[in-house]
Amino acid sequence: MLRRVSAKHIYICSPSSAVRDKAAVRRGIKRLQALGHDVEVDPDAFTSHMRFAGDDATRLAAIHRAASSGADIVVTTRGGYGLTRLLPAIRYPLLKKAVDKGTQFVGLSDFTALNCALFAQAKATSWQGPAVGEDLGAEEPDEIMLDCFEDLVEGRGEGSGWRLPAAEAQSRFREARGVLWGGNLAIIASLVGTPWLPKVRGGILFLEDVGEHPYRIERMLTQLLHAGVLAQQKAILLGQFTNWRPVPHHDKGFKMATVVAWLRSQVKIPVLTDLPFGHVPTKVLLPFGVPVHLAVDGRDAYVVWGHRH
Amino acid sequence: MLRRVSAKHIYICSPSSAVRDKAAVRRGIKRLQALGHDVEVDPDAFTSHMRFAGDDATRLAAIHRAASSGADIVVTTRGGYGLTRLLPAIRYPLLKKAVDKGTQFVGLSDFTALNCALFAQAKATSWQGPAVGEDLGAEEPDEIMLDCFEDLVEGRGEGSGWRLPAAEAQSRFREARGVLWGGNLAIIASLVGTPWLPKVRGGILFLEDVGEHPYRIERMLTQLLHAGVLAQQKAILLGQFTNWRPVPHHDKGFKMATVVAWLRSQVKIPVLTDLPFGHVPTKVLLPFGVPVHLAVDGRDAYVVWGHRH
């Protein structure tokens, strides 16, 4: 995967859980260096305090160092848990200034809390995309994920496309325009009613989750539904909902497809599935807070955000 | 446990998950009958539709039948999942009318959604208390739980007391008065931002949960904190948080006590623990939406709601 790319300043930090698979993060760092990048690793990237990558003050300082680093791209070692409790203490104007100067923050899972708060508090855009440990540092990183990351690095990403299930090609939906936002459903649901959930009207909302039984997915979607969040969107894109355990002898046919069918019965907007995003190797990068054009042509779906540079 | 009690009309229904342990529910029914009560079992109490005790229309009809039954007490077979998605369709004025005529709705876990919505929509009070299957139908029902249930039946319940951990006796907190409300934390968190969460100012909030790792408990408490719910309370009572699995080699000392300490650092109100309520055999009954007097004397804590009849 050695390609000639413009060398960029990439800052790696740990705002959430402590790194346990240090080898994977080191592989990710080496891979980025091998691509010619100037990789700066936050001094507390490998710090551990209980489940966290350092106590609150440590992780907060890491986020602010990342914002002050002048890096082109800030990526995280991993997700996990820890950002929601930091949200009131983050210096959003500092991060907004970094974004305005060209720093692009990238992350997923727990990082969704920062994507949301940044946009809610400062209208600053960011990215949902790979983490260093699980994705960039995988023994055999996914090609699509790497290509998308390179597109980001090169500033040439214009959108993502994916293949819809056959049944969804039947829909009359053709296109919509709106602000793309979303990420981890559990995090987004946990921000409802707080100042950290952006109020996106006419948006296109994408969602993914890991380790959550479909009944919990449904309960979280119900919260977004009853809080009026879904009614304000133009479309919902469902990514991958993985690694949950069925409850034999109790589910009796209740599964993710049941939840998707129920969701469609509750909203008047298109619900597209199979978006290649989530806790899976093959993931695209998706901008958060950016106007996009969503289009469907047969079984092909596209999200296009045009040139950002 | 045969005591002479006034015979009451007890209605049993299933608003949430399907009953799988039918023997336990049947034992509970027989136990109530042996106590001399007139037990009416909803025709769909044992119905099963996927995970649910019947589809939405079936469970909704059961709730409305219970409200129209004229029963003194409505209890549920079990909790599980299913009430949140019914909330917009429940006829609150019908339930309010039943409550005004003396029907007391009792339940826990998923039932918290109904406790909350009833109070938010109609200012109708209800109870957090045992379910028929797991509690009243246990092979050896807990004596305290049964005594509390009898107190409810007899209309003589005046409050509950429990023993605080030694460290909490040191606190300077002595007493508070406010509206008692609460129940399952996951359900309450999932109602934030929706019309079904009551806005209780100056309240006393009790919380319990099952099968949720402390980091998830903390994330849910963070939602209540950031949504401003906790700041409006006079005290928080933590019940039992049970049946969660530690994550070896990652928690590194992060446990429920960590979460309780963190919560205390975030709020200015007393946080009392060890309330005997939750997914445990020994549980008291607690009124929802009723003014109570909370008092602490050494290691003894009391919640007193006085005579309701």
Coordinates of C-alpha atoms in Angstrom, one line a residue:
Chain A
M1 CA 0.0 0.0 0.0
L2 CA 2.9 2.4 -0.5
R3 CA 1.7 5.2 -2.8
R4 CA 3.1 8.6 -3.4
V5 CA 1.1 11.0 -1.3
S6 CA 1.7 14.5 -0.2
A7 CA 3.3 14.3 3.2
K8 CA 0.9 15.5 5.9
H9 CA 1.1 16.3 9.5
I10 CA -1.0 13.7 11.3
Y11 CA -1.6 13.9 15.1
I12 CA -2.6 10.8 17.0
C13 CA -4.3 11.1 20.4
S14 CA -6.5 9.1 22.8
P15 CA -9.6 11.0 23.9
S16 CA -11.6 7.9 25.0
S17 CA -10.6 4.4 26.3
A18 CA -7.0 3.3 27.1
V19 CA -5.1 1.5 24.3
R20 CA -4.8 -2.2 25.2
D21 CA -3.6 -3.4 21.8
K22 CA -0.5 -1.2 21.6
A23 CA 1.0 -3.3 18.8
A24 CA -1.9 -2.4 16.6
V25 CA -1.5 1.3 17.3
R26 CA 2.3 1.1 16.6
R27 CA 1.6 -0.7 13.3
G28 CA -0.8 2.1 12.4
I29 CA 1.8 4.7 13.2
K30 CA 4.4 2.9 11.2
R31 CA 2.1 2.6 8.3
L32 CA 1.3 6.3 8.2
Q33 CA 5.0 7.0 8.5
A34 CA 5.8 4.6 5.6
L35 CA 3.3 6.6 3.6
G36 CA 5.6 9.6 4.1
H37 CA 3.6 11.4 6.7
D38 CA 4.9 13.4 9.6
V39 CA 3.2 11.5 12.5
E40 CA 3.0 13.2 15.9
V41 CA 2.0 11.0 18.7
D42 CA 0.4 12.7 21.7
P43 CA 2.5 12.1 24.9
D44 CA -0.6 10.5 26.5
A45 CA -1.7 8.4 23.6
F46 CA -0.7 5.2 25.5
T47 CA -1.6 6.5 29.0
S48 CA -4.0 4.3 31.0
H49 CA -6.2 5.3 34.0
M50 CA -8.8 2.6 34.8
R51 CA -10.7 2.2 31.5
F52 CA -9.6 5.6 30.2
A53 CA -6.6 6.8 28.3
G54 CA -5.7 9.0 31.3
D55 CA -8.0 10.8 33.7
D56 CA -10.3 13.5 32.5
A57 CA -7.7 16.3 32.7
T58 CA -5.2 14.2 30.8
R59 CA -7.6 13.4 27.9
L60 CA -8.9 16.9 27.8
A61 CA -5.3 18.3 27.5
A62 CA -4.7 15.8 24.7
I63 CA -7.7 17.0 22.7
H64 CA -6.5 20.6 23.2
R65 CA -2.9 19.7 22.2
A66 CA -4.3 18.1 19.1
A67 CA -6.2 21.2 18.3
S68 CA -3.1 23.4 18.9
S69 CA -0.8 21.1 16.9
G70 CA -1.4 22.6 13.6
A71 CA -1.8 19.1 12.2
D72 CA -3.6 18.5 8.9
I73 CA -5.4 15.5 10.3
V74 CA -6.1 14.4 13.9
V75 CA -6.9 10.7 14.3
T76 CA -7.6 8.7 17.4
T77 CA -6.0 5.5 18.6
R78 CA -9.4 4.0 19.4
G79 CA -13.0 4.7 20.5
G80 CA -14.4 3.0 23.6
Y81 CA -15.8 5.3 26.3
G82 CA -14.8 8.6 27.8
L83 CA -15.7 11.6 25.6
T84 CA -19.3 12.3 26.8
R85 CA -18.1 13.1 30.3
L86 CA -15.6 15.6 28.9
L87 CA -18.0 17.5 26.7
P88 CA -18.7 20.4 29.0
A89 CA -15.0 21.1 29.5
I90 CA -13.8 21.1 25.8
R91 CA -12.7 24.5 24.5
Y92 CA -14.8 24.5 21.3
P93 CA -13.5 27.9 20.1
L94 CA -10.0 26.4 20.1
L95 CA -11.1 23.4 18.1
K96 CA -13.2 25.6 15.8
K97 CA -10.1 27.7 15.1
A98 CA -8.1 24.6 14.2
V99 CA -10.8 23.4 11.9
D100 CA -10.9 26.8 10.2
K101 CA -7.2 26.6 9.7
G102 CA -7.5 23.2 8.0
T103 CA -7.2 20.6 10.8
Q104 CA -9.5 17.7 10.1
F105 CA -10.6 15.7 13.1
V106 CA -11.4 12.0 12.3
G107 CA -12.8 9.3 14.5
L108 CA -15.8 7.0 15.1
S109 CA -17.7 5.3 17.8
D110 CA -17.2 7.2 21.1
F111 CA -15.7 10.0 18.9
T112 CA -19.3 10.7 17.6
A113 CA -19.7 12.7 20.8
L114 CA -17.0 15.1 19.7
N115 CA -18.3 15.3 16.1
C116 CA -21.7 16.2 17.5
A117 CA -20.5 18.7 20.1
L118 CA -18.2 20.4 17.7
F119 CA -21.0 21.0 15.3
A120 CA -23.6 21.9 17.9
Q121 CA -21.3 24.3 19.8
A122 CA -19.1 25.8 17.0
K123 CA -20.6 24.7 13.7
A124 CA -17.3 23.1 13.0
T125 CA -17.2 20.1 10.6
S126 CA -15.3 16.9 11.2
W127 CA -15.1 13.3 9.9
Q128 CA -16.4 9.9 10.9
G129 CA -13.7 7.5 9.8
P130 CA -11.0 5.0 10.9
A131 CA -9.2 4.8 14.2
V132 CA -5.4 4.0 14.2
G133 CA -5.6 0.8 16.2
E134 CA -8.4 -1.2 14.7
D135 CA -8.3 0.2 11.2
L136 CA -5.0 1.8 10.1
G137 CA -3.1 -0.5 12.3
A138 CA -4.9 -3.7 11.3
E139 CA -2.5 -6.5 10.2
E140 CA -4.1 -6.3 6.8
P141 CA -5.9 -3.0 6.6
D142 CA -9.0 -2.9 4.4
E143 CA -8.2 -1.4 0.9
I144 CA -11.4 0.6 0.7
M145 CA -10.8 2.1 4.1
L146 CA -7.2 3.0 3.2
D147 CA -8.2 4.5 -0.2
C148 CA -10.8 6.6 1.5
F149 CA -8.2 7.8 4.1
E150 CA -5.8 8.6 1.3
D151 CA -8.5 10.6 -0.4
L152 CA -8.9 12.6 2.8
V153 CA -5.2 13.1 3.1
E154 CA -5.0 14.2 -0.6
G155 CA -8.0 16.4 -0.2
R156 CA -9.6 14.7 -3.2
G157 CA -12.5 12.9 -1.6
E158 CA -15.7 13.8 -3.2
G159 CA -18.1 11.2 -2.0
S160 CA -18.9 7.5 -1.4
G161 CA -21.0 5.0 -3.1
W162 CA -22.4 1.7 -2.1
R163 CA -24.7 -1.1 -3.3
L164 CA -28.2 -1.2 -1.8
P165 CA -30.1 -4.4 -1.1
A166 CA -32.2 -5.4 -4.1
A167 CA -35.5 -4.6 -2.4
E168 CA -34.4 -1.0 -1.8
A169 CA -33.8 -0.4 -5.6
Q170 CA -37.6 -0.6 -5.9
S171 CA -38.1 2.5 -3.9
R172 CA -39.2 5.7 -5.7
F173 CA -36.6 7.7 -3.8
R174 CA -34.1 9.3 -6.2
E175 CA -32.3 12.1 -4.4
A176 CA -32.0 14.5 -1.5
R177 CA -29.8 17.3 -0.4
G178 CA -29.0 18.1 3.2
V179 CA -26.3 18.2 5.8
L180 CA -24.7 14.8 6.5
W181 CA -24.3 13.9 10.1
G182 CA -24.4 10.9 12.3
G183 CA -22.2 8.1 13.7
N184 CA -22.7 5.8 16.6
L185 CA -26.3 5.4 17.5
A186 CA -25.7 4.8 21.2
I187 CA -23.7 8.0 21.5
I188 CA -26.2 10.1 19.5
A189 CA -29.1 8.7 21.6
S190 CA -27.1 9.5 24.8
L191 CA -26.8 13.2 23.7
V192 CA -30.6 13.7 23.1
G193 CA -31.8 16.5 25.4
T194 CA -28.2 17.9 26.0
P195 CA -26.5 20.9 24.5
W196 CA -24.2 18.6 22.6
L197 CA -26.6 17.2 20.1
P198 CA -26.7 19.4 17.0
K199 CA -30.1 20.5 15.7
V200 CA -29.8 19.5 12.1
R201 CA -32.9 20.3 10.1
G202 CA -33.3 18.8 6.6
G203 CA -30.3 16.6 7.3
I204 CA -29.1 13.2 6.2
L205 CA -28.5 11.1 9.2
F206 CA -26.3 8.0 9.2
L207 CA -26.1 5.5 12.1
E208 CA -24.2 2.4 13.1
D209 CA -23.6 0.4 16.3
V210 CA -21.8 -2.5 17.7
G211 CA -22.7 -5.0 20.4
E212 CA -26.3 -3.8 20.7
H213 CA -29.2 -6.2 20.4
P214 CA -31.8 -5.0 17.8
Y215 CA -34.3 -4.3 20.6
R216 CA -31.8 -1.8 22.0
I217 CA -31.2 -0.4 18.5
E218 CA -35.0 0.0 18.3
R219 CA -35.3 1.6 21.7
M220 CA -32.5 4.2 20.7
L221 CA -34.2 4.9 17.4
T222 CA -37.5 5.3 19.3
Q223 CA -35.8 8.0 21.4
L224 CA -34.6 9.9 18.2
L225 CA -38.1 9.4 16.8
H226 CA -40.0 10.6 19.9
A227 CA -37.6 13.5 20.4
G228 CA -38.4 14.7 16.9
V229 CA -34.9 14.2 15.5
L230 CA -35.9 11.8 12.8
A231 CA -38.8 14.0 11.5
Q232 CA -36.3 16.7 10.8
Q233 CA -34.2 14.6 8.5
K234 CA -34.5 14.0 4.7
A235 CA -33.1 10.5 4.8
I236 CA -31.6 7.9 7.2
L237 CA -28.7 5.8 6.2
L238 CA -28.1 2.7 8.2
G239 CA -24.6 1.4 8.4
Q240 CA -23.4 -1.8 10.0
F241 CA -25.0 -3.1 13.2
T242 CA -22.6 -5.8 14.2
N243 CA -21.5 -8.2 17.0
W244 CA -24.7 -8.5 18.9
R245 CA -25.9 -11.7 20.4
P246 CA -29.3 -13.1 19.6
V247 CA -31.4 -14.4 22.6
P248 CA -32.4 -17.9 21.6
H249 CA -36.0 -18.9 22.5
H250 CA -36.9 -15.3 23.1
D251 CA -36.2 -13.3 19.9
K252 CA -38.5 -15.6 17.9
G253 CA -37.8 -13.8 14.6
F254 CA -37.1 -10.4 16.0
K255 CA -33.9 -9.2 14.3
M256 CA -32.3 -6.1 12.6
A257 CA -34.6 -6.5 9.6
T258 CA -37.6 -6.3 11.9
V259 CA -36.3 -3.0 13.4
V260 CA -35.6 -1.6 9.9
A261 CA -39.2 -2.5 8.8
W262 CA -40.6 -0.9 12.0
L263 CA -38.5 2.2 11.5
R264 CA -39.8 2.6 7.9
S265 CA -43.3 2.3 9.3
Q266 CA -42.6 5.2 11.6
V267 CA -41.0 7.8 9.3
K268 CA -42.0 9.2 6.0
I269 CA -38.4 9.6 4.8
P270 CA -36.3 7.0 2.9
V271 CA -34.3 4.6 5.1
L272 CA -31.4 3.2 3.1
T273 CA -29.3 0.3 4.5
D274 CA -25.9 -1.4 3.9
L275 CA -23.9 1.8 4.1
P276 CA -20.3 0.5 4.5
F277 CA -19.7 2.2 7.8
G278 CA -19.5 1.0 11.4
H279 CA -17.4 -1.4 13.5
V280 CA -16.3 -3.3 10.4
P281 CA -13.0 -3.3 8.4
T282 CA -14.6 -2.0 5.2
K283 CA -15.6 1.6 6.1
V284 CA -15.8 4.8 4.1
L285 CA -15.0 8.2 5.5
L286 CA -18.0 10.4 6.0
P287 CA -18.0 14.2 6.6
F288 CA -20.0 15.4 9.6
G289 CA -21.8 18.7 9.2
V290 CA -21.2 19.1 5.5
P291 CA -23.9 19.6 2.8
V292 CA -24.2 16.5 0.6
H293 CA -26.1 15.2 -2.3
L294 CA -27.6 11.7 -1.7
A295 CA -28.6 9.9 -4.9
V296 CA -30.0 6.5 -5.7
D297 CA -29.8 4.9 -9.1
G298 CA -31.1 1.4 -9.2
R299 CA -29.2 -0.5 -6.5
D300 CA -26.4 2.2 -6.5
A301 CA -26.5 4.8 -3.8
Y302 CA -24.1 7.8 -3.6
V303 CA -23.3 10.4 -1.1
V304 CA -21.4 13.3 -2.7
W305 CA -19.9 16.2 -0.9
G306 CA -17.9 17.7 -3.7
H307 CA -14.6 19.4 -3.3
R308 CA -13.7 20.5 0.1
H309 CA -10.3 22.1 -0.9
Chain B
M1 CA -47.5 -16.6 53.6
L2 CA -51.3 -16.9 54.1
R3 CA -52.5 -13.9 55.9
R4 CA -55.9 -12.4 56.2
V5 CA -56.1 -9.5 53.8
S6 CA -58.9 -7.6 52.4
A7 CA -59.8 -9.3 49.1
K8 CA -58.9 -7.0 46.2
H9 CA -59.4 -7.1 42.5
I10 CA -56.0 -7.6 40.9
Y11 CA -55.6 -7.4 37.1
I12 CA -52.6 -9.0 35.5
C13 CA -51.4 -8.0 32.0
S14 CA -48.4 -8.1 29.8
P15 CA -47.5 -4.7 28.2
S16 CA -43.8 -5.6 27.4
S17 CA -42.0 -8.8 26.6
A18 CA -43.6 -12.2 26.1
V19 CA -43.9 -14.5 29.1
R20 CA -41.4 -17.4 28.7
D21 CA -41.5 -18.7 32.2
K22 CA -45.3 -19.4 32.3
A23 CA -45.0 -21.6 35.4
A24 CA -43.7 -18.7 37.4
V25 CA -46.5 -16.4 36.3
R26 CA -49.0 -19.2 37.2
R27 CA -47.5 -19.6 40.6
G28 CA -47.8 -15.8 41.1
I29 CA -51.5 -16.0 40.1
K30 CA -52.1 -18.8 42.5
R31 CA -50.3 -17.1 45.3
L32 CA -52.5 -14.0 44.9
Q33 CA -55.6 -16.1 44.7
A34 CA -54.5 -18.0 47.9
L35 CA -54.3 -14.6 49.6
G36 CA -58.0 -14.3 48.9
H37 CA -57.8 -11.9 45.9
D38 CA -60.0 -11.8 42.9
V39 CA -57.4 -12.2 40.2
E40 CA -58.3 -11.3 36.6
V41 CA -55.8 -12.4 34.0
D42 CA -55.8 -10.4 30.8
P43 CA -56.7 -12.6 27.8
D44 CA -53.4 -11.7 26.1
A45 CA -51.2 -12.1 29.3
F46 CA -49.5 -15.2 27.7
T47 CA -49.6 -14.1 24.1
S48 CA -46.3 -14.1 22.2
H49 CA -45.3 -12.2 19.1
M50 CA -41.6 -12.3 18.5
R51 CA -40.1 -10.8 21.7
F52 CA -43.3 -9.1 22.6
A53 CA -46.4 -10.2 24.5
G54 CA -48.4 -9.7 21.3
D55 CA -48.1 -7.1 18.7
D56 CA -48.4 -3.4 19.5
A57 CA -52.2 -3.3 19.1
T58 CA -52.6 -6.3 21.3
R59 CA -50.4 -4.9 24.1
L60 CA -52.1 -1.5 23.8
A61 CA -55.5 -3.1 24.1
A62 CA -54.3 -5.0 27.2
I63 CA -53.2 -1.8 28.9
H64 CA -56.5 -0.1 28.1
R65 CA -58.5 -3.2 29.3
A66 CA -56.5 -3.1 32.5
A67 CA -57.4 0.6 32.9
S68 CA -61.1 -0.2 32.2
S69 CA -61.2 -3.2 34.5
G70 CA -62.0 -1.3 37.7
A71 CA -59.3 -3.3 39.4
D72 CA -57.7 -2.1 42.6
I73 CA -54.3 -3.1 41.4
V74 CA -52.8 -3.7 38.0
V75 CA -49.6 -5.7 38.0
T76 CA -47.6 -7.0 35.0
T77 CA -46.3 -10.5 34.3
R78 CA -42.9 -9.1 33.6
G79 CA -40.8 -6.3 32.1
G80 CA -38.4 -6.7 29.2
Y81 CA -39.0 -4.5 26.2
G82 CA -42.0 -3.1 24.4
L83 CA -43.5 -0.1 26.2
T84 CA -41.5 2.8 24.8
R85 CA -42.7 2.2 21.3
L86 CA -46.4 2.2 22.5
L87 CA -46.2 5.5 24.4
P88 CA -47.6 7.8 21.7
A89 CA -50.7 5.5 21.4
I90 CA -51.6 5.1 25.0
R91 CA -54.9 6.8 26.1
Y92 CA -53.6 8.7 29.1
P93 CA -57.0 10.2 30.0
L94 CA -58.4 6.7 30.3
L95 CA -55.6 5.6 32.6
K96 CA -55.8 8.8 34.6
K97 CA -59.5 8.2 35.1
A98 CA -58.7 4.7 36.4
V99 CA -56.0 6.1 38.8
D100 CA -58.5 8.7 40.0
K101 CA -61.0 6.0 40.8
G102 CA -58.4 4.1 42.8
T103 CA -56.6 1.7 40.4
Q104 CA -53.0 1.4 41.3
F105 CA -50.6 0.5 38.5
V106 CA -47.5 -1.4 39.6
G107 CA -44.4 -2.5 37.7
L108 CA -40.7 -2.1 37.1
S109 CA -38.0 -2.2 34.5
D110 CA -39.6 -1.6 31.1
F111 CA -42.7 -0.5 33.1
T112 CA -40.8 2.7 34.1
A113 CA -41.8 4.0 30.6
L114 CA -45.5 3.9 31.7
N115 CA -44.8 5.3 35.1
C116 CA -43.0 8.3 33.4
A117 CA -45.5 8.8 30.6
L118 CA -48.5 8.6 33.0
F119 CA -47.1 11.3 35.2
A120 CA -45.8 13.4 32.3
Q121 CA -49.0 13.3 30.3
A122 CA -51.7 13.1 33.0
K123 CA -50.0 13.8 36.4
A124 CA -51.3 10.3 37.4
T125 CA -49.3 8.5 40.1
S126 CA -48.4 4.9 40.0
W127 CA -46.0 2.4 41.6
Q128 CA -42.6 0.9 41.0
G129 CA -42.8 -2.6 42.4
P130 CA -42.8 -6.3 41.8
A131 CA -43.8 -8.2 38.6
V132 CA -45.9 -11.4 38.9
G133 CA -43.4 -13.8 37.2
E134 CA -40.1 -13.0 38.8
D135 CA -41.3 -11.7 42.1
L136 CA -44.8 -12.7 43.2
G137 CA -44.4 -16.0 41.4
A138 CA -40.9 -16.9 42.6
E139 CA -40.6 -20.3 44.1
E140 CA -39.7 -18.7 47.4
P141 CA -40.9 -15.1 47.2
D142 CA -38.9 -12.6 49.2
E143 CA -40.6 -11.7 52.5
I144 CA -39.9 -8.0 52.4
M145 CA -41.3 -7.8 48.8
L146 CA -44.4 -9.6 49.9
D147 CA -44.9 -7.5 53.0
C148 CA -44.6 -4.3 50.9
F149 CA -47.0 -5.7 48.3
E150 CA -49.5 -6.5 51.1
D151 CA -49.1 -3.0 52.5
L152 CA -50.1 -1.7 49.1
V153 CA -53.0 -4.1 48.9
E154 CA -54.1 -3.0 52.4
G155 CA -53.6 0.6 51.6
R156 CA -51.4 0.9 54.7
G157 CA -48.0 1.5 53.2
E158 CA -46.4 4.6 54.6
G159 CA -42.8 4.4 53.6
S160 CA -39.7 2.4 53.3
G161 CA -36.5 2.3 55.2
W162 CA -33.1 0.9 54.5
R163 CA -29.5 0.7 55.8
L164 CA -26.9 3.0 54.3
P165 CA -23.3 2.1 53.8
A166 CA -21.3 3.2 56.8
A167 CA -19.5 6.0 54.8
E168 CA -22.8 7.6 53.9
A169 CA -23.8 8.0 57.6
Q170 CA -21.0 10.6 57.8
S171 CA -22.8 12.9 55.4
R172 CA -24.3 16.1 56.8
F173 CA -27.5 15.4 54.9
R174 CA -30.5 15.0 57.1
E175 CA -33.7 15.4 55.1
A176 CA -35.4 16.5 52.0
R177 CA -39.0 16.7 50.7
G178 CA -40.0 16.3 47.1
V179 CA -41.8 14.2 44.6
L180 CA -40.5 10.7 44.4
W181 CA -40.0 9.3 40.9
G182 CA -37.6 7.0 39.1
G183 CA -37.1 3.4 38.2
N184 CA -35.0 1.8 35.5
L185 CA -32.1 4.1 34.4
A186 CA -31.9 2.8 30.8
I187 CA -35.6 3.6 30.3
I188 CA -35.4 7.0 31.9
A189 CA -32.4 7.9 29.9
S190 CA -34.2 6.7 26.7
L191 CA -37.0 9.1 27.4
V192 CA -34.8 12.2 27.7
G193 CA -35.9 14.8 25.1
T194 CA -39.3 13.1 24.5
P195 CA -42.7 14.1 25.8
W196 CA -42.8 11.1 28.0
L197 CA -40.2 12.2 30.6
P198 CA -41.9 14.1 33.4
K199 CA -40.3 17.4 34.3
V200 CA -40.0 16.9 38.1
R201 CA -38.5 19.9 39.9
G202 CA -37.3 19.5 43.4
G203 CA -37.8 15.8 43.1
I204 CA -36.2 12.7 44.7
L205 CA -35.0 10.5 41.9
F206 CA -34.4 6.8 42.4
L207 CA -32.6 4.6 39.8
E208 CA -31.7 1.0 39.3
D209 CA -30.6 -1.2 36.4
V210 CA -29.6 -4.7 35.3
G211 CA -27.1 -6.0 32.9
E212 CA -25.4 -2.7 32.3
H213 CA -21.7 -2.2 32.8
P214 CA -20.8 0.7 35.0
Y215 CA -19.4 2.7 32.1
R216 CA -22.9 2.5 30.5
I217 CA -24.5 3.5 33.8
E218 CA -22.2 6.4 33.9
R219 CA -23.0 7.4 30.3
M220 CA -26.7 7.3 31.1
L221 CA -26.2 9.3 34.3
T222 CA -24.2 11.8 32.1
Q223 CA -27.2 12.2 29.9
L224 CA -29.4 13.0 32.8
L225 CA -26.7 15.4 34.1
H226 CA -26.2 17.2 30.8
A227 CA -29.9 17.4 30.1
G228 CA -30.3 19.2 33.4
V229 CA -32.5 16.5 35.0
L230 CA -30.2 15.9 38.0
A231 CA -29.7 19.6 38.8
Q232 CA -33.5 19.8 39.4
Q233 CA -33.6 17.1 42.0
K234 CA -33.1 17.3 45.7
A235 CA -31.6 13.9 46.1
I236 CA -30.7 10.8 44.1
L237 CA -31.3 7.3 45.5
L238 CA -29.3 4.5 43.9
G239 CA -30.9 1.1 44.0
Q240 CA -29.3 -2.1 42.8
F241 CA -27.2 -2.3 39.7
T242 CA -26.8 -6.0 39.1
N243 CA -25.8 -8.7 36.7
W244 CA -23.2 -6.8 34.7
R245 CA -20.1 -8.4 33.5
P246 CA -16.7 -6.9 34.3
V247 CA -14.2 -6.6 31.4
P248 CA -11.0 -8.1 32.7
H249 CA -7.8 -6.4 31.7
H250 CA -9.7 -3.3 30.7
D251 CA -11.7 -2.1 33.7
K252 CA -8.6 -1.8 35.8
G253 CA -10.5 -0.7 38.9
F254 CA -13.4 1.0 37.2
K255 CA -16.5 -0.2 38.9
M256 CA -19.9 0.9 40.3
A257 CA -18.2 2.6 43.2
T258 CA -16.2 4.6 40.7
V259 CA -19.3 5.8 39.0
V260 CA -21.0 6.7 42.3
A261 CA -17.9 8.8 43.4
W262 CA -17.9 10.5 40.0
L263 CA -21.6 11.2 40.2
R264 CA -21.1 12.8 43.6
S265 CA -18.4 15.0 42.1
Q266 CA -20.8 16.3 39.5
V267 CA -23.9 17.1 41.6
K268 CA -24.4 19.2 44.7
I269 CA -27.2 17.0 46.1
P270 CA -26.9 13.9 48.2
V271 CA -26.5 10.6 46.5
L272 CA -27.6 7.8 48.7
T273 CA -27.0 4.1 47.8
D274 CA -28.2 0.6 48.7
L275 CA -31.8 1.4 48.2
P276 CA -33.4 -2.1 48.2
F277 CA -34.9 -1.8 44.7
G278 CA -34.0 -3.2 41.3
H279 CA -33.7 -6.5 39.6
V280 CA -33.2 -8.3 42.9
P281 CA -35.6 -10.4 45.0
T282 CA -35.6 -8.0 48.0
K283 CA -37.4 -5.0 46.7
V284 CA -39.6 -2.4 48.3
L285 CA -42.6 -0.7 46.6
L286 CA -42.0 2.9 45.7
P287 CA -44.7 5.4 44.7
F288 CA -44.0 7.4 41.5
G289 CA -45.1 11.0 41.4
V290 CA -46.0 11.3 45.1
P291 CA -44.5 13.8 47.6
V292 CA -42.3 12.1 50.1
H293 CA -40.1 12.9 53.0
L294 CA -36.6 11.5 52.8
A295 CA -34.7 11.4 56.1
V296 CA -31.3 10.1 57.2
D297 CA -30.5 9.2 60.8
G298 CA -27.1 7.7 61.1
R299 CA -27.0 4.7 58.8
D300 CA -30.8 4.6 58.6
A301 CA -32.6 6.2 55.6
Y302 CA -36.3 6.5 55.2
V303 CA -38.7 7.5 52.4
V304 CA -42.1 8.3 53.9
W305 CA -45.1 9.1 51.8
G306 CA -47.7 9.0 54.5
H307 CA -51.2 7.7 54.2
R308 CA -52.5 7.5 50.6
H309 CA -56.0 6.3 51.6

